[in-house]
Coordinates of C-alpha atoms and ligand atoms in Angstrom, one line a residue:
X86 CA 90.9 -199.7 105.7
X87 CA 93.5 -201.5 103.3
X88 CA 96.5 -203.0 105.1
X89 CA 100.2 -201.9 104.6
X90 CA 99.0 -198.5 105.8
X91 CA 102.3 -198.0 107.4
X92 CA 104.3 -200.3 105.2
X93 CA 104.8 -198.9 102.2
X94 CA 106.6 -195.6 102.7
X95 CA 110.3 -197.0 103.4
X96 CA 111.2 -195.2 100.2
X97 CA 113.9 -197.4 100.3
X98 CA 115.3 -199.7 97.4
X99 CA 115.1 -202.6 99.4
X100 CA 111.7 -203.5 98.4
X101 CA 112.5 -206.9 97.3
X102 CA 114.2 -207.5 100.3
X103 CA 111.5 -206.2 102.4
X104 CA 108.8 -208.3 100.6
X105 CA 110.7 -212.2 101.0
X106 CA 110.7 -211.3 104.5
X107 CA 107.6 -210.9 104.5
X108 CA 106.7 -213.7 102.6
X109 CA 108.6 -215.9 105.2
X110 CA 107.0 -214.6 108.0
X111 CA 103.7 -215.2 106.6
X112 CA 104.3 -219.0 107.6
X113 CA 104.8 -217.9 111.2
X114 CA 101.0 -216.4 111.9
X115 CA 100.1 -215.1 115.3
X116 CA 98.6 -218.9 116.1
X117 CA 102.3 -219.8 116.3
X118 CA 103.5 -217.2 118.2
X119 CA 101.0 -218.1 120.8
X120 CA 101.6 -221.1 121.5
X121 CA 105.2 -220.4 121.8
X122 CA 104.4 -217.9 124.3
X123 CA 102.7 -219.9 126.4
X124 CA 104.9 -222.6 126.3
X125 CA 107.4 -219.7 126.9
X126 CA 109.3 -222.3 124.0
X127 CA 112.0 -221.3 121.6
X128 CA 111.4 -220.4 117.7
X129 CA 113.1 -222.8 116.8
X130 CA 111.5 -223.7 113.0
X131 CA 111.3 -219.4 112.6
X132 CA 114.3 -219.4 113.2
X133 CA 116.0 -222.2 110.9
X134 CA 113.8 -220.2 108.1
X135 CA 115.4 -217.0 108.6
X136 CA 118.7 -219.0 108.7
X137 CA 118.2 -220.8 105.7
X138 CA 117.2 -217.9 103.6
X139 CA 120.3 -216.4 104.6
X140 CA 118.7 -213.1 106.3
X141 CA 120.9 -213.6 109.9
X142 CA 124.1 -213.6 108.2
X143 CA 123.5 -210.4 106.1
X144 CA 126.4 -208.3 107.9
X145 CA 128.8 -211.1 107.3
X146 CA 131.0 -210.0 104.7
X147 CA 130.6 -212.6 100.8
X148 CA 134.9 -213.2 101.8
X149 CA 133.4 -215.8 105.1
X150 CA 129.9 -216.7 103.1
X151 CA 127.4 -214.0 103.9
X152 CA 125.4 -211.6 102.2
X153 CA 127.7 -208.5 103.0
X154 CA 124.8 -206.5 102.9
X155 CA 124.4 -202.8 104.4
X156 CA 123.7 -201.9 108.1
X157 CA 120.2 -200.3 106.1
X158 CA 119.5 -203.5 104.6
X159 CA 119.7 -205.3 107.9
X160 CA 118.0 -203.0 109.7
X161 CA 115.0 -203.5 107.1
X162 CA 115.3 -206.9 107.8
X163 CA 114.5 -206.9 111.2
X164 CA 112.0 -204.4 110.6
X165 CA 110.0 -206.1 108.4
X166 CA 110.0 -209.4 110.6
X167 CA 108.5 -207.1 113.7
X168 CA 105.9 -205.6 111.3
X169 CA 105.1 -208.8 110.1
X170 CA 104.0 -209.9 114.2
X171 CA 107.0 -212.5 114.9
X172 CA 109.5 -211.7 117.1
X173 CA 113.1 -211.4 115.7
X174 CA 114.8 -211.0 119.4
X175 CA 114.6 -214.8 119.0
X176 CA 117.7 -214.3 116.9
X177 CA 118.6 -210.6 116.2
X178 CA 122.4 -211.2 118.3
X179 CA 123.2 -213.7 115.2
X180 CA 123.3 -210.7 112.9
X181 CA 125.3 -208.5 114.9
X182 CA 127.4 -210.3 117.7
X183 CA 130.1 -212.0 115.3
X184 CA 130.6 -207.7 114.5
X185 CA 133.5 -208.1 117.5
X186 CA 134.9 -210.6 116.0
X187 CA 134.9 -209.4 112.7
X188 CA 136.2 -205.8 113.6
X189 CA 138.8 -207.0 116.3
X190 CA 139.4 -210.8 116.0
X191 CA 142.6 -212.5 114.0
X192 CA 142.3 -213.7 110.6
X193 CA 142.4 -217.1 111.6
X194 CA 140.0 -217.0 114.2
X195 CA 137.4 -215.1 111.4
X196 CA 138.4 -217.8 109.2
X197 CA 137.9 -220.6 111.8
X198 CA 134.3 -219.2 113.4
X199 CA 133.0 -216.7 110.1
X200 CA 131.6 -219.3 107.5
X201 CA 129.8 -221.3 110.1
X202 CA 128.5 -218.5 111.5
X203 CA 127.3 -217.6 107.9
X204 CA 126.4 -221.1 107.2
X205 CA 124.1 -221.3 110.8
X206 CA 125.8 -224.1 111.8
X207 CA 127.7 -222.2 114.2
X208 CA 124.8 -219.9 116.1
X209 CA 126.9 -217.0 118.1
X210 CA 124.0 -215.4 119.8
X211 CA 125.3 -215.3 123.2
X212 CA 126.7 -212.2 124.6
X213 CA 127.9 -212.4 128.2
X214 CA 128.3 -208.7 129.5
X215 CA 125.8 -207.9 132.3
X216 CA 126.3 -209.0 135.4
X217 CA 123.4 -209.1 138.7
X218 CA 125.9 -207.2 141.1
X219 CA 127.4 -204.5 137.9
X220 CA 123.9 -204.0 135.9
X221 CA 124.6 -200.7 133.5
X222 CA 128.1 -200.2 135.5
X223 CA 129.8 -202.7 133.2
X224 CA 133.3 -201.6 134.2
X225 CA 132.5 -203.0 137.1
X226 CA 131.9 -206.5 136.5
X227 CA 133.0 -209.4 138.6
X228 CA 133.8 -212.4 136.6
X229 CA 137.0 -213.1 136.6
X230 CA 140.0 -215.1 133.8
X231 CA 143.4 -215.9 135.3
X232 CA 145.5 -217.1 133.1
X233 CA 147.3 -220.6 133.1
X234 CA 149.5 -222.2 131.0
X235 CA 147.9 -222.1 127.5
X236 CA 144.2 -221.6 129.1
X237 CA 142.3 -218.9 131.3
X238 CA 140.0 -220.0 134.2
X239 CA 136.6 -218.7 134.3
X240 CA 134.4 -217.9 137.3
X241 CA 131.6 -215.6 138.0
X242 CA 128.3 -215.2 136.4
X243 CA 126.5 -213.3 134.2
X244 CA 122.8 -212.5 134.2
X245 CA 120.1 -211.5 131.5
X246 CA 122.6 -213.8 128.8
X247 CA 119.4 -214.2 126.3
X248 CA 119.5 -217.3 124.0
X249 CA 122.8 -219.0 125.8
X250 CA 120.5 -222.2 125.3
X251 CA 120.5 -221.8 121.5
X252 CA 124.0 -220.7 121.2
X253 CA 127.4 -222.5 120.2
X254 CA 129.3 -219.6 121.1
X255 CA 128.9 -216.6 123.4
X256 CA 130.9 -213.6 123.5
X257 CA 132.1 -213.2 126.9
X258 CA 133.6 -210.2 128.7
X259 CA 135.7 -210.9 131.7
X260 CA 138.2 -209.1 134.1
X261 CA 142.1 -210.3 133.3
X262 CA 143.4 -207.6 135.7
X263 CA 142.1 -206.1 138.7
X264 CA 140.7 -202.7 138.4
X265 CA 143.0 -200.9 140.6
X266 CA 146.0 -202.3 138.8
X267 CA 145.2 -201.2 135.5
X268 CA 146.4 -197.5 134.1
X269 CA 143.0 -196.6 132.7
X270 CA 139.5 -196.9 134.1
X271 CA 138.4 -199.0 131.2
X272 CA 141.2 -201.3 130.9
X273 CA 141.6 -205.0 132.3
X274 CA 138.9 -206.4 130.7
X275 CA 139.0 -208.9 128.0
X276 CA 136.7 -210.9 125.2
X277 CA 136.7 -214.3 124.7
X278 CA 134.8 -216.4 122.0
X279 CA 133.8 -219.0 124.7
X280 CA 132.7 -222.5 123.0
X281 CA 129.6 -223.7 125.0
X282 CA 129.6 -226.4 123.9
X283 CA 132.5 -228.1 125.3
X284 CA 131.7 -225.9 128.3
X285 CA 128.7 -226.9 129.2
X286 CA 128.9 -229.5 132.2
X287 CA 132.4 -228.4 132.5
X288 CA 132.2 -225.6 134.3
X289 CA 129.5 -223.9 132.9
X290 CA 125.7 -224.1 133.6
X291 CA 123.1 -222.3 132.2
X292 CA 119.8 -221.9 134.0
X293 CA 116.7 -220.0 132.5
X294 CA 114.9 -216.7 133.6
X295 CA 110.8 -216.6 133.1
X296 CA 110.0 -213.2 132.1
X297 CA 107.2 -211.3 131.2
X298 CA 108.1 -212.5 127.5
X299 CA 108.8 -215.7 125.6
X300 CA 112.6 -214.0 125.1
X301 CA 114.8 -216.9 126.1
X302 CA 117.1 -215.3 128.8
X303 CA 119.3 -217.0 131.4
X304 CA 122.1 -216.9 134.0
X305 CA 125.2 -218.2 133.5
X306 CA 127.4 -219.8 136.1
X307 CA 131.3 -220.3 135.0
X308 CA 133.0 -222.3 137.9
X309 CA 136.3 -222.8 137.0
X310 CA 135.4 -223.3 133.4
X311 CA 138.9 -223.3 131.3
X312 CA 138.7 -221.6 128.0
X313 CA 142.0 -221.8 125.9
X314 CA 144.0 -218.6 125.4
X315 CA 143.3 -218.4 121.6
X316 CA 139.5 -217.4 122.4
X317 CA 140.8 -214.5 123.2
X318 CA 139.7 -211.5 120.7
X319 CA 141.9 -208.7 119.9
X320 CA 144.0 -207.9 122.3
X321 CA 144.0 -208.8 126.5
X322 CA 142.4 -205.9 128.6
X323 CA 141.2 -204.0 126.1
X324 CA 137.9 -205.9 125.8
X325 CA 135.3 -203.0 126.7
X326 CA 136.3 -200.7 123.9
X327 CA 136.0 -203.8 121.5
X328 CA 132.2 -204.3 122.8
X329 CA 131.2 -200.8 122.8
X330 CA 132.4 -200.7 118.8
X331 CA 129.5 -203.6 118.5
X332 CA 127.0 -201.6 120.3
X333 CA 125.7 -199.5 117.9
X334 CA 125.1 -202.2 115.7
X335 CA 122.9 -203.6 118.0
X336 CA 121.0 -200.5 118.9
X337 CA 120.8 -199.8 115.6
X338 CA 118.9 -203.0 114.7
X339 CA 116.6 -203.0 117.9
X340 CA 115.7 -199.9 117.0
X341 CA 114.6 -200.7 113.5
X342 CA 112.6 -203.5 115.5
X343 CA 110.7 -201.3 117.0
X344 CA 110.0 -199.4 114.0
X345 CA 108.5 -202.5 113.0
X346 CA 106.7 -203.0 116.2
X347 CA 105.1 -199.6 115.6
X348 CA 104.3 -200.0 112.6
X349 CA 102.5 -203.0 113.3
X350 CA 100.7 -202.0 115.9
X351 CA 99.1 -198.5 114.2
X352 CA 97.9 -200.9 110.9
X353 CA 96.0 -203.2 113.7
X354 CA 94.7 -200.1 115.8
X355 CA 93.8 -198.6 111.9
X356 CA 92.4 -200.9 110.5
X357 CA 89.9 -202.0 113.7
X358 CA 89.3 -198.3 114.0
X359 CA 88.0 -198.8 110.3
X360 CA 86.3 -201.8 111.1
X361 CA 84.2 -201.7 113.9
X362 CA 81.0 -199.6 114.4
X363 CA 80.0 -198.4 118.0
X364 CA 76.9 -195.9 118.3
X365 CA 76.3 -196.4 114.3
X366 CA 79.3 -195.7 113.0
X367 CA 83.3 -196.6 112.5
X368 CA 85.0 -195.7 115.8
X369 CA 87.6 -194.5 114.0
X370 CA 85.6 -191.6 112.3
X371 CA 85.5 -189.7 116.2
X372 CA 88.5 -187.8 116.7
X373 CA 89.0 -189.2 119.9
X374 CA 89.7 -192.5 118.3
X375 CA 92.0 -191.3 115.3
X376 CA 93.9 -188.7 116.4
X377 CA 96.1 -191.5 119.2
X378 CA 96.7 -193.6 115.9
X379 CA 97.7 -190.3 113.8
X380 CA 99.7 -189.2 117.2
X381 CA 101.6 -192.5 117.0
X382 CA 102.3 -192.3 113.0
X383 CA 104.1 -188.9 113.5
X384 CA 106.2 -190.2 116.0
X385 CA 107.1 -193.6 114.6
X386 CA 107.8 -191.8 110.9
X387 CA 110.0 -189.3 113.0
X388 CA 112.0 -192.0 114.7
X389 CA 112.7 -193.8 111.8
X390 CA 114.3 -190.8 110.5
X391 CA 116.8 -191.2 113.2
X392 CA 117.2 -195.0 112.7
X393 CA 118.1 -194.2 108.6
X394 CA 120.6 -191.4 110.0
X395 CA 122.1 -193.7 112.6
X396 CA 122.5 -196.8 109.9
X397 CA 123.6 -194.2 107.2
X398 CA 126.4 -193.1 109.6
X399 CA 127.3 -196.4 111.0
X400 CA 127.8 -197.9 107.2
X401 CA 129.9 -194.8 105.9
X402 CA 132.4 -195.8 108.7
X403 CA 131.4 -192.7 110.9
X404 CA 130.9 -192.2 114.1
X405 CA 127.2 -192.7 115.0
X406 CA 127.3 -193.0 118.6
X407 CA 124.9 -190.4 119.4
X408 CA 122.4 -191.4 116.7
X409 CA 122.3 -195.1 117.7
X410 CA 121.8 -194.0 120.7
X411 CA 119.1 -191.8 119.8
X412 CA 117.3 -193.8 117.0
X413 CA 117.1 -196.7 119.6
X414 CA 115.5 -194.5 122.3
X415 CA 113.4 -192.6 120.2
X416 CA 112.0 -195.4 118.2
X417 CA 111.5 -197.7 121.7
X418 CA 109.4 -195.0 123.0
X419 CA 107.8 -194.6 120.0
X420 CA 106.7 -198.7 119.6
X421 CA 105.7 -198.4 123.3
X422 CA 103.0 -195.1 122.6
X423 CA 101.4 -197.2 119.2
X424 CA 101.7 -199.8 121.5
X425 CA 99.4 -198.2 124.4
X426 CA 97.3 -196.2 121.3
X427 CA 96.6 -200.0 120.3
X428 CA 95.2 -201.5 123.3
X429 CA 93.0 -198.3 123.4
X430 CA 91.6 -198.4 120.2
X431 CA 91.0 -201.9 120.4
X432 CA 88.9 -201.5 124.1
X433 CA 88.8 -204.7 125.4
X434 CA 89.7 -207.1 122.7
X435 CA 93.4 -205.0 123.4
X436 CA 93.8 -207.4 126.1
X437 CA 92.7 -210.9 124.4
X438 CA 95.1 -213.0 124.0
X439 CA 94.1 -214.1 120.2
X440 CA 94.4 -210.3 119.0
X441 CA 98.5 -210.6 119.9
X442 CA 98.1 -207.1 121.2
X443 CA 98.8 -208.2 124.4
X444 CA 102.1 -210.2 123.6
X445 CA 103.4 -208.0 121.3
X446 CA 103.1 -205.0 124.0
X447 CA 104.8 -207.5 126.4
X448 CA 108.0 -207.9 124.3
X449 CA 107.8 -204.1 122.9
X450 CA 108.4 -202.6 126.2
X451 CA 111.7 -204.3 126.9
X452 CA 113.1 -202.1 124.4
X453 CA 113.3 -199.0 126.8
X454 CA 115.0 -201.0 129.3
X455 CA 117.6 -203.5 127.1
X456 CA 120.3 -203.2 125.4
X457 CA 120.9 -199.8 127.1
X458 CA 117.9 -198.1 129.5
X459 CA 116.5 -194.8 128.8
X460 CA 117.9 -193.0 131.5
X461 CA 121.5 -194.1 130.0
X462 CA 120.7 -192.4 126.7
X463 CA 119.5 -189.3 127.7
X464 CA 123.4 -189.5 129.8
X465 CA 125.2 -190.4 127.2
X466 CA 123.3 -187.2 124.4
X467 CA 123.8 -184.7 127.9
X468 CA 127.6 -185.9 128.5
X469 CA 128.9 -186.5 124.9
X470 CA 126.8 -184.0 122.9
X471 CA 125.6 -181.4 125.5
X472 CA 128.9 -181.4 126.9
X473 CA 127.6 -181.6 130.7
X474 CA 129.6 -183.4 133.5
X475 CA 129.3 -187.2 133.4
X476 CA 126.7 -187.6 135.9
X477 CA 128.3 -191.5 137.2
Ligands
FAD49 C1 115.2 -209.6 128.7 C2 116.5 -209.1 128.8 C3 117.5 -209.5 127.9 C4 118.8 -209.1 128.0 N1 119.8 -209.6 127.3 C5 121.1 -209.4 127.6 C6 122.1 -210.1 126.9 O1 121.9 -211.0 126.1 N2 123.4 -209.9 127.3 C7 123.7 -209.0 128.3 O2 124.9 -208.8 128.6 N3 122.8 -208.2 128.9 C8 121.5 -208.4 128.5 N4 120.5 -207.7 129.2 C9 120.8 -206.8 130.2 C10 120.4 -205.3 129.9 O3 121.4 -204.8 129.0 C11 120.3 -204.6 131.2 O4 119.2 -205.1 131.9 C12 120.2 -203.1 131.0 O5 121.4 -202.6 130.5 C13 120.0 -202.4 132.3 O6 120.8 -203.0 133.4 P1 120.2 -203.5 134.7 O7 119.0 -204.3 134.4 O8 121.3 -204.1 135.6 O9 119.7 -202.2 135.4 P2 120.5 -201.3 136.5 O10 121.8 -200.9 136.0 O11 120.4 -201.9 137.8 O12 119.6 -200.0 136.4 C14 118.2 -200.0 137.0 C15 117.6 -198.7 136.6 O13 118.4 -197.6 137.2 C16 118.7 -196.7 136.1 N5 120.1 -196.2 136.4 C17 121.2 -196.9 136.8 N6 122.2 -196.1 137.0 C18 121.8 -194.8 136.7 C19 122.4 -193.5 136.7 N7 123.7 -193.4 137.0 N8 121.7 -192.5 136.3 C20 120.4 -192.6 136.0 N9 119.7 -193.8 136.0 C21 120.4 -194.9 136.4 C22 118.7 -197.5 134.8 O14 118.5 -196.6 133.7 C23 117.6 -198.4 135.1 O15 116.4 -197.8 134.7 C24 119.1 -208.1 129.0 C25 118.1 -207.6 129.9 C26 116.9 -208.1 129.8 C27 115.8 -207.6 130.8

């Protein structure tokens, strides 16, 4: 069984692309992985390579020192580092967070934050939304900015704020008037480009969650923390429709991971299938064994349909709500059936730790549940394409 079974049909022109990605990922093997998962540490050398080669700031228009690439290219970006076996939610939110302030944020704040994001000198990978009290229901968030003088003061907390330890910046949405004061449901909400730097200590403490995964999540705690008035992006209480514009971006490109997670996981399953003889012969010559990897091939070549559409759409400037939404839950479930099909085909050795089945089915299966849960797709396609009443 040859490798690349699933790896060379992007039919894309991005080969060259696709391949130096590769080639840098090839220095991060499954041995370092491993120990970084169970030292539940941060990638930090993975992710100064990716940084350096300029691959994170690929949506950052040439004007602020990116590659100004397309939303495809990106997207086979972060594909290609999940097929390879490493983990790109180490970093993914660099790509796509500085989107908000690129879309929505003055020209002087673009000019100020934009080449150091480019650069990676500047890491904006935070993105403070969810809340524990608000969860999905992010209109009804807690944290609070009053407004004094030429500052806002900050308290609440956030929860499930992934890399806030490895950030400079985080993109934090916050209440500026209470809910029952404002003419529309979604207004009073406002984003600020929060320097944590300066924060931290001063109001603002960050404190880690262990999870099931090396992924690098935290709470945050702003006490009084006092953020000056020209963090503010866009415009004050019309935050929320400024960081629903970045969200397909980002479902977009977790999507694509798991198109690479899939794809990963049906060349290990194929190629041990090919590999190991039970009873006198391959395991994968019995139906039984084949047809779950053949199963899981079909589905992840069907969802990455959706993620092309979706990242077609979202680059000609058209609406592509639906299909991030889609692409993102079809290819999630799709990573998470190659995923099962894997451990299968592999019997026990599935579960050993130096076969990196096991980890990699450990961060796959957050993608059903984060940025946006299953059950809030399948709302969203019944409300906003089906028509049907909004069922919250
Ligand atoms: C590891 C990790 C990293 C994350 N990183 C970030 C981050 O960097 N920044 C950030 O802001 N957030 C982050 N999140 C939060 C993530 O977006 C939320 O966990 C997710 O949106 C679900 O919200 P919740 O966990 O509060 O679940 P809840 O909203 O409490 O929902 C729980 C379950 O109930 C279902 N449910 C809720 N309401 C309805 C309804 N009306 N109809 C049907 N089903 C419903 C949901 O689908 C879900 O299955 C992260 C989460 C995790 C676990």
């Amino acid at each position: 069984m040859t490798a690349n079974v699933t790896r060379d049909i992007a039919h894309d022109d991005l080969t060259p692309i696709r391949e130096s990605v590769r080639a840098l990922c090839a220095n991060f093997p499954g041995e370092y992985w491993r120990r970084l998962d169970r030292e539940r540490a941060y990638p930090a050398e993975f992710v100064a390579a990716l940084t350096k080669a300029g691959f994170l700031a690929a949506l950052i228009p040439e004007e602020y020192g990116g590659s100004g690439l397309t939303m495809t290219a990106a997207a086979a970006i972060m594909e290609e580092i999940q097929a390879s076996g490493c983990n790109g939610a180490a970093c993914h939110a660099q790509m796509y967070t500085m989107g908000t302030l690129l879309r929505h944020g003055s020209g002087e704040q673009k000019k100020r934050y934009l080449p150091g994001i480019a650069r990676g000198e500047l890491r904006l990978q935070a993105f403070g939304v969810t809340e524990p009290t608000s969860g999905t229901d992010t209109l009804s968030l807690r944290t609070t900015a009053v407004r004094d003088g030429d500052h806002y003061i900050v308290n609440g907390q956030k929860i499930w704020t992934s890399r806030a330890e490895h950030s400079d910046l985080m993109l934090l949405l916050a209440r500026t008037a209470a809910r029952e004061q404002t003419a529309s449901r979604t207004a009073g909400l406002t984003v600020f480009l929060v320097d944590m730097r300066a924060a931290r200590g001063n109001g603002l403490t960050i404190r880690p969650i262990r999870t099931m995964m090396n992924h690098a999540t935290t709470e945050v705690f702003f006490e009084n923390l006092r953020v000056p008035a020209d963090a503010v992006i866009g415009r004050e209480g019309e935050g929320f429709r400024y960081i629903l514009s970045g969200m397909n971006a980002e479902r977009i490109l977790i999507a694509a991971e798991c198109i690479g997670d899939a794809k990963w996981f049906i060349e290990k399953a194929a190629a041990y299938a090919g590999e190991r003889v039970v009873f006198g012969r391959p395991i994968g010559q019995n139906q039984g064994v084949q047809f779950p990897i053949a199963r899981a091939y079909i589905g992840m070549r069907a969802a990455e349909l959706m993620v092309r559409e979706a990242a077609g759409l979202y680059e000609a400037g058209r609406d592509c709500g639906a299909e991030a939404n889609m692409a993102k839950h079809l290819a999630a479930e799709a990573s998470w059936a190659a995923a099962d099909m894997c451990v299968q085909t592999h019997g026990g050795f599935g579960v050993a730790e130096e076969f990196d089945i096991e980890r990699k089915i450990r961060e796959t299966r957050l993608n059903t549940v984060a940025p946006i849960s299953t059950n809030l797709v399948l709302s969203y396609i019944a409300e906003h394409v089906l028509g049907l009443p909004r069922s919250y």
